[in-house]
mmCIF file of C-alpha atoms and ligand atoms in Angstrom:
data_model
loop_
_atom_site.group_PDB
_atom_site.id
_atom_site.type_symbol
_atom_site.label_atom_id
_atom_site.label_comp_id
_atom_site.label_asym_id
_atom_site.label_seq_id
_atom_site.Cartn_x
_atom_site.Cartn_y
_atom_site.Cartn_z
ATOM 1 C CA MET A 48 85.324 -84.226 50.497
ATOM 2 C CA ILE A 49 83.799 -80.539 49.550
ATOM 3 C CA ALA A 50 80.142 -80.453 50.211
ATOM 4 C CA GLY A 51 78.369 -80.272 46.722
ATOM 5 C CA ALA A 52 76.949 -77.847 44.721
ATOM 6 C CA HIS A 53 72.462 -78.973 44.725
ATOM 7 C CA LEU A 54 71.430 -79.160 41.307
ATOM 8 C CA SER A 55 67.599 -80.127 41.356
ATOM 9 C CA GLY A 56 66.332 -82.974 40.083
ATOM 10 C CA ALA A 57 70.088 -84.657 39.521
ATOM 11 C CA PRO A 58 72.336 -86.701 41.908
ATOM 12 C CA PRO A 59 74.378 -85.601 44.488
ATOM 13 C CA THR A 60 77.610 -83.499 42.604
ATOM 14 C CA ARG A 61 80.539 -83.404 44.344
ATOM 15 C CA LEU A 62 83.114 -79.943 44.145
ATOM 16 C CA ARG A 63 86.678 -80.438 44.952
ATOM 17 C CA PRO A 64 90.120 -80.172 43.669
ATOM 18 C CA PRO A 65 91.863 -82.765 41.055
ATOM 19 C CA ARG A 66 94.179 -85.041 42.391
ATOM 20 C CA ARG A 67 96.861 -87.201 39.909
ATOM 21 C CA ALA A 68 94.136 -89.793 38.982
ATOM 22 C CA ASP A 69 91.944 -87.181 37.730
ATOM 23 C CA GLY A 70 94.223 -86.907 34.470
ATOM 24 C CA PRO A 71 92.859 -89.625 32.326
ATOM 25 C CA ARG A 72 89.531 -88.297 33.327
ATOM 26 C CA LEU A 73 90.389 -84.720 32.679
ATOM 27 C CA HIS A 74 91.631 -85.322 29.054
ATOM 28 C CA ALA A 75 88.054 -87.663 28.269
ATOM 29 C CA LEU A 76 85.785 -84.660 29.816
ATOM 30 C CA VAL A 77 87.883 -82.296 26.900
ATOM 31 C CA ALA A 78 87.027 -84.878 24.483
ATOM 32 C CA HIS A 79 83.998 -84.855 24.447
ATOM 33 C CA CYS A 80 83.338 -80.669 25.027
ATOM 34 C CA PRO A 81 84.776 -78.956 21.197
ATOM 35 C CA PRO A 82 84.779 -76.365 20.401
ATOM 36 C CA LEU A 83 87.739 -76.533 23.698
ATOM 37 C CA ASP A 84 90.793 -77.471 22.030
ATOM 38 C CA LEU A 85 92.103 -80.644 23.478
ATOM 39 C CA ASN A 86 95.621 -80.919 24.962
ATOM 40 C CA SER A 87 97.894 -84.040 25.757
ATOM 41 C CA LEU A 88 97.063 -86.009 28.357
ATOM 42 C CA TYR A 89 100.374 -85.029 30.134
ATOM 43 C CA LEU A 90 99.361 -81.697 30.479
ATOM 44 C CA TYR A 91 96.139 -82.682 32.026
ATOM 45 C CA LEU A 92 98.540 -84.762 34.635
ATOM 46 C CA LEU A 93 100.359 -81.631 35.337
ATOM 47 C CA LEU A 94 97.548 -79.500 35.876
ATOM 48 C CA THR A 95 96.550 -82.087 39.273
ATOM 49 C CA GLU A 96 99.794 -82.645 39.934
ATOM 50 C CA HIS A 97 100.668 -79.039 39.743
ATOM 51 C CA PHE A 98 97.710 -76.509 39.976
ATOM 52 C CA PRO A 99 94.653 -78.532 42.039
ATOM 53 C CA GLN A 100 94.612 -75.086 43.957
ATOM 54 C CA THR A 101 93.392 -73.485 41.244
ATOM 55 C CA CYS A 102 90.962 -76.037 39.395
ATOM 56 C CA LEU A 103 88.070 -78.048 40.125
ATOM 57 C CA VAL A 104 86.755 -81.193 39.260
ATOM 58 C CA ALA A 105 82.538 -82.040 39.772
ATOM 59 C CA GLU A 106 81.572 -85.602 40.016
ATOM 60 C CA ASP A 107 78.374 -87.379 40.849
ATOM 61 C CA ASP A 108 78.648 -91.226 41.475
ATOM 62 C CA HIS A 109 78.836 -92.224 37.714
ATOM 63 C CA GLY A 110 82.173 -90.302 37.019
ATOM 64 C CA VAL A 111 83.516 -86.892 35.628
ATOM 65 C CA LEU A 112 80.841 -84.218 35.135
ATOM 66 C CA GLY A 113 83.205 -80.970 34.834
ATOM 67 C CA MET A 114 86.255 -79.278 35.382
ATOM 68 C CA VAL A 115 87.999 -75.673 35.676
ATOM 69 C CA SER A 116 91.325 -75.413 34.768
ATOM 70 C CA ALA A 117 92.812 -72.286 35.721
ATOM 71 C CA TYR A 118 96.242 -70.312 37.526
ATOM 72 C CA LEU A 119 97.440 -67.728 39.078
ATOM 73 C CA PRO A 120 99.489 -65.847 36.223
ATOM 74 C CA PRO A 121 103.113 -65.685 37.831
ATOM 75 C CA GLY A 122 103.400 -61.555 40.090
ATOM 76 C CA ARG A 123 99.577 -60.853 39.575
ATOM 77 C CA SER A 124 98.137 -63.252 42.436
ATOM 78 C CA GLU A 125 94.654 -60.495 42.371
ATOM 79 C CA VAL A 126 93.964 -62.476 39.194
ATOM 80 C CA LEU A 127 92.392 -65.563 38.784
ATOM 81 C CA PHE A 128 93.196 -66.817 35.091
ATOM 82 C CA VAL A 129 90.680 -69.585 33.562
ATOM 83 C CA TRP A 130 92.089 -71.481 30.610
ATOM 84 C CA GLN A 131 89.118 -74.291 30.219
ATOM 85 C CA VAL A 132 85.897 -75.017 31.235
ATOM 86 C CA ALA A 133 83.794 -77.970 30.601
ATOM 87 C CA VAL A 134 81.180 -79.636 31.382
ATOM 88 C CA HIS A 135 80.101 -82.832 29.790
ATOM 89 C CA PRO A 136 77.139 -82.829 27.919
ATOM 90 C CA ARG A 137 74.920 -84.802 30.271
ATOM 91 C CA ALA A 138 75.043 -82.156 32.657
ATOM 92 C CA ARG A 139 74.444 -78.842 30.774
ATOM 93 C CA GLY A 140 71.857 -76.407 31.518
ATOM 94 C CA ARG A 141 71.551 -77.238 35.236
ATOM 95 C CA GLY A 142 73.534 -73.930 36.139
ATOM 96 C CA LEU A 143 77.011 -76.051 36.784
ATOM 97 C CA ALA A 144 79.538 -73.719 35.229
ATOM 98 C CA LEU A 145 78.623 -71.426 37.124
ATOM 99 C CA SER A 146 78.609 -73.262 40.475
ATOM 100 C CA MET A 147 82.022 -74.760 39.538
ATOM 101 C CA LEU A 148 83.386 -70.866 38.976
ATOM 102 C CA ARG A 149 82.401 -69.647 41.699
ATOM 103 C CA ARG A 150 83.225 -72.788 43.556
ATOM 104 C CA LEU A 151 86.659 -71.818 43.301
ATOM 105 C CA LEU A 152 86.725 -68.232 44.303
ATOM 106 C CA ARG A 153 85.472 -68.894 47.317
ATOM 107 C CA ARG A 154 88.153 -70.970 48.427
ATOM 108 C CA PRO A 155 90.334 -69.563 51.165
ATOM 109 C CA GLY A 156 93.588 -69.669 49.031
ATOM 110 C CA LEU A 157 92.020 -67.740 46.430
ATOM 111 C CA ARG A 158 90.725 -64.606 48.991
ATOM 112 C CA GLN A 159 92.857 -62.610 47.128
ATOM 113 C CA VAL A 160 91.545 -62.844 43.603
ATOM 114 C CA ARG A 161 89.596 -59.645 42.608
ATOM 115 C CA TRP A 162 89.678 -60.216 38.929
ATOM 116 C CA LEU A 163 89.022 -63.400 36.784
ATOM 117 C CA GLU A 164 90.624 -63.307 33.206
ATOM 118 C CA THR A 165 89.452 -65.778 30.549
ATOM 119 C CA THR A 166 89.477 -65.504 26.382
ATOM 120 C CA VAL A 167 86.808 -66.589 24.442
ATOM 121 C CA GLY A 168 86.444 -67.173 20.783
ATOM 122 C CA PRO A 169 84.033 -64.635 19.376
ATOM 123 C CA GLY A 170 81.441 -67.590 18.137
ATOM 124 C CA ASN A 171 81.759 -69.066 21.664
ATOM 125 C CA GLU A 172 78.014 -68.124 22.487
ATOM 126 C CA ALA A 173 77.473 -70.624 25.645
ATOM 127 C CA SER A 174 81.110 -69.704 27.018
ATOM 128 C CA ARG A 175 80.382 -65.925 26.295
ATOM 129 C CA ARG A 176 77.441 -65.984 27.855
ATOM 130 C CA LEU A 177 78.844 -67.689 31.472
ATOM 131 C CA PHE A 178 81.265 -65.345 31.959
ATOM 132 C CA ALA A 179 78.176 -62.509 31.361
ATOM 133 C CA ARG A 180 76.554 -64.656 34.141
ATOM 134 C CA LEU A 181 79.160 -64.824 36.641
ATOM 135 C CA ALA A 182 80.694 -61.219 36.061
ATOM 136 C CA GLY A 183 76.390 -59.980 37.274
ATOM 137 C CA THR A 184 76.523 -62.528 40.124
ATOM 138 C CA LEU A 185 79.946 -60.519 40.795
ATOM 139 C CA ASN A 186 78.293 -57.260 40.346
ATOM 140 C CA ALA A 187 81.361 -56.559 38.100
ATOM 141 C CA PRO A 188 81.807 -55.127 34.752
ATOM 142 C CA LEU A 189 83.572 -57.770 31.962
ATOM 143 C CA ARG A 190 85.836 -55.795 29.387
ATOM 144 C CA GLU A 191 87.045 -57.350 26.283
ATOM 145 C CA SER A 192 90.102 -56.749 24.820
ATOM 146 C CA ALA A 193 92.352 -57.944 22.282
ATOM 147 C CA LEU A 194 94.339 -60.563 23.032
ATOM 148 C CA PHE A 195 95.453 -63.943 20.430
ATOM 149 C CA ASP A 196 95.108 -62.871 17.029
ATOM 150 C CA ALA A 197 93.531 -66.022 14.937
ATOM 151 C CA ALA A 198 96.867 -65.227 13.021
ATOM 152 C CA LEU A 199 99.300 -66.312 15.952
ATOM 153 C CA PHE A 200 97.655 -69.803 15.765
ATOM 154 C CA GLY A 201 99.690 -70.302 12.311
ATOM 155 C CA VAL A 202 98.008 -73.197 9.913
ATOM 156 C CA ASP A 203 95.893 -74.340 11.990
ATOM 157 C CA ALA A 204 91.767 -72.789 11.467
ATOM 158 C CA HIS A 205 91.295 -71.489 15.145
ATOM 159 C CA GLU A 206 89.342 -68.310 15.866
ATOM 160 C CA ALA A 207 91.205 -65.472 17.790
ATOM 161 C CA GLU A 208 90.691 -65.855 21.049
ATOM 162 C CA PRO A 209 90.221 -61.916 22.764
ATOM 163 C CA LEU A 210 90.410 -61.553 26.539
ATOM 164 C CA LEU A 211 87.783 -60.967 28.968
ATOM 165 C CA ARG A 212 88.317 -59.556 31.982
ATOM 166 C CA ILE A 213 85.964 -59.152 34.736
ATOM 167 C CA GLY A 214 86.169 -57.362 37.899
ATOM 168 C CA PRO A 215 87.445 -55.616 40.007
ATOM 169 C CA PHE A 216 85.166 -57.512 42.364
ATOM 170 C CA PRO A 217 84.434 -57.661 46.543
ATOM 171 C CA LEU A 218 85.232 -60.988 48.529
ATOM 172 C CA SER A 219 81.704 -60.004 49.900
ATOM 173 C CA ALA A 220 80.076 -60.799 46.256
ATOM 174 C CA VAL A 221 82.004 -63.896 46.133
ATOM 175 C CA ASN A 222 80.606 -65.664 49.330
HETATM 176 C C1 COA B 1179 79.901 -74.066 27.665
HETATM 177 C C2 COA B 1179 79.823 -74.779 29.240
HETATM 178 C C3 COA B 1179 80.386 -74.990 29.930
HETATM 179 C C4 COA B 1179 78.198 -74.681 30.016
HETATM 180 O O1 COA B 1179 78.181 -75.452 31.061
HETATM 181 P P1 COA B 1179 76.767 -75.418 31.230
HETATM 182 O O2 COA B 1179 76.887 -76.183 33.019
HETATM 183 O O3 COA B 1179 75.722 -75.441 30.649
HETATM 184 O O4 COA B 1179 76.301 -73.488 32.127
HETATM 185 P P2 COA B 1179 75.123 -73.478 32.969
HETATM 186 O O5 COA B 1179 73.913 -74.058 33.307
HETATM 187 O O6 COA B 1179 76.507 -72.630 34.438
HETATM 188 O O7 COA B 1179 75.214 -71.855 32.475
HETATM 189 C C5 COA B 1179 75.839 -70.867 32.728
HETATM 190 C C6 COA B 1179 75.081 -68.972 31.509
HETATM 191 O O8 COA B 1179 75.239 -69.837 30.314
HETATM 192 C C7 COA B 1179 74.479 -70.104 29.612
HETATM 193 N N1 COA B 1179 74.524 -70.806 28.430
HETATM 194 C C8 COA B 1179 74.889 -71.797 28.657
HETATM 195 N N2 COA B 1179 74.850 -73.168 27.661
HETATM 196 C C9 COA B 1179 74.817 -72.443 26.631
HETATM 197 C C10 COA B 1179 74.175 -72.344 25.142
HETATM 198 N N3 COA B 1179 74.594 -73.347 24.637
HETATM 199 N N4 COA B 1179 74.387 -71.305 24.433
HETATM 200 C C11 COA B 1179 73.476 -70.275 25.029
HETATM 201 N N5 COA B 1179 73.992 -69.820 26.411
HETATM 202 C C12 COA B 1179 74.264 -70.950 27.352
HETATM 203 C C13 COA B 1179 72.778 -70.052 30.545
HETATM 204 O O9 COA B 1179 72.094 -69.562 30.027
HETATM 205 C C14 COA B 1179 73.354 -69.985 31.567
HETATM 206 O O10 COA B 1179 72.854 -68.385 31.503
HETATM 207 P P3 COA B 1179 71.497 -67.349 32.121
HETATM 208 O O11 COA B 1179 71.310 -67.940 33.704
HETATM 209 O O12 COA B 1179 71.787 -66.072 31.648
HETATM 210 O O13 COA B 1179 70.890 -68.113 31.066
HETATM 211 C C15 COA B 1179 79.542 -75.883 28.399
HETATM 212 O O14 COA B 1179 78.252 -75.582 27.375
HETATM 213 C C16 COA B 1179 80.773 -76.549 27.949
HETATM 214 O O15 COA B 1179 81.210 -77.491 28.403
HETATM 215 N N6 COA B 1179 81.146 -76.389 26.292
HETATM 216 C C17 COA B 1179 81.704 -76.864 25.645
HETATM 217 C C18 COA B 1179 83.123 -76.256 25.903
HETATM 218 C C19 COA B 1179 83.289 -74.924 26.473
HETATM 219 O O16 COA B 1179 82.703 -73.984 25.168
HETATM 220 N N7 COA B 1179 83.994 -74.493 27.042
HETATM 221 C C20 COA B 1179 83.801 -72.818 27.441
HETATM 222 C C21 COA B 1179 85.162 -72.540 27.282
HETATM 223 S S1 COA B 1179 86.170 -72.225 28.198
#
């Protein structure tokens, strides 16, 4: 078990890679976290099975509190692409999302990562603040560029998903 994050005034929180049994828990967590897209349960099972090295679960004795799903885009091992960050409403506002992202970047298997990328809709202020704060702690620039236009989402009403790119950051900024 990975040592827990210290969140003042809260029970101990453990941060660890996901395992297979977490698939349904991650699916249920994301269902509580709009505006995140809720994907199929099978997709969350695949994350636990194939991407535990780049995903993270936060839990306390009462259950799952948060998760980060991420992967190394093929052929770009210096980039960690963060797909979804979710913190259960009961655990928000205590720095857990920031702690999860920083803990992920500190994993021994991710020491080569110099850039973090994600997409964030224009209206997701909480997420934008989170990644701005992360860039600040890494002392790295954050740049935004177009990626997935709203039209690409077809008939579903969905905001555009521009790309946020943080980096380059040195390994020393992660530790
Ligand atoms: C976004 C989310 C992950 C933040 O989790 P959290 O653990 O409460 O975030 P933290 O406590 O680590 O806060 C990190 C920064 O974001 C800011 N922030 C967090 N929630 C915020 C909100 N609702 N509005 C504005 N800023 C917010 C914090 O103030 C902090 O910045 P600061 O240190 O400059 O003040 C959580 O609200 C969530 O799960 N939302 C629904 C899903 C989502 O939108 N996920 C992100 C898309 S990938």
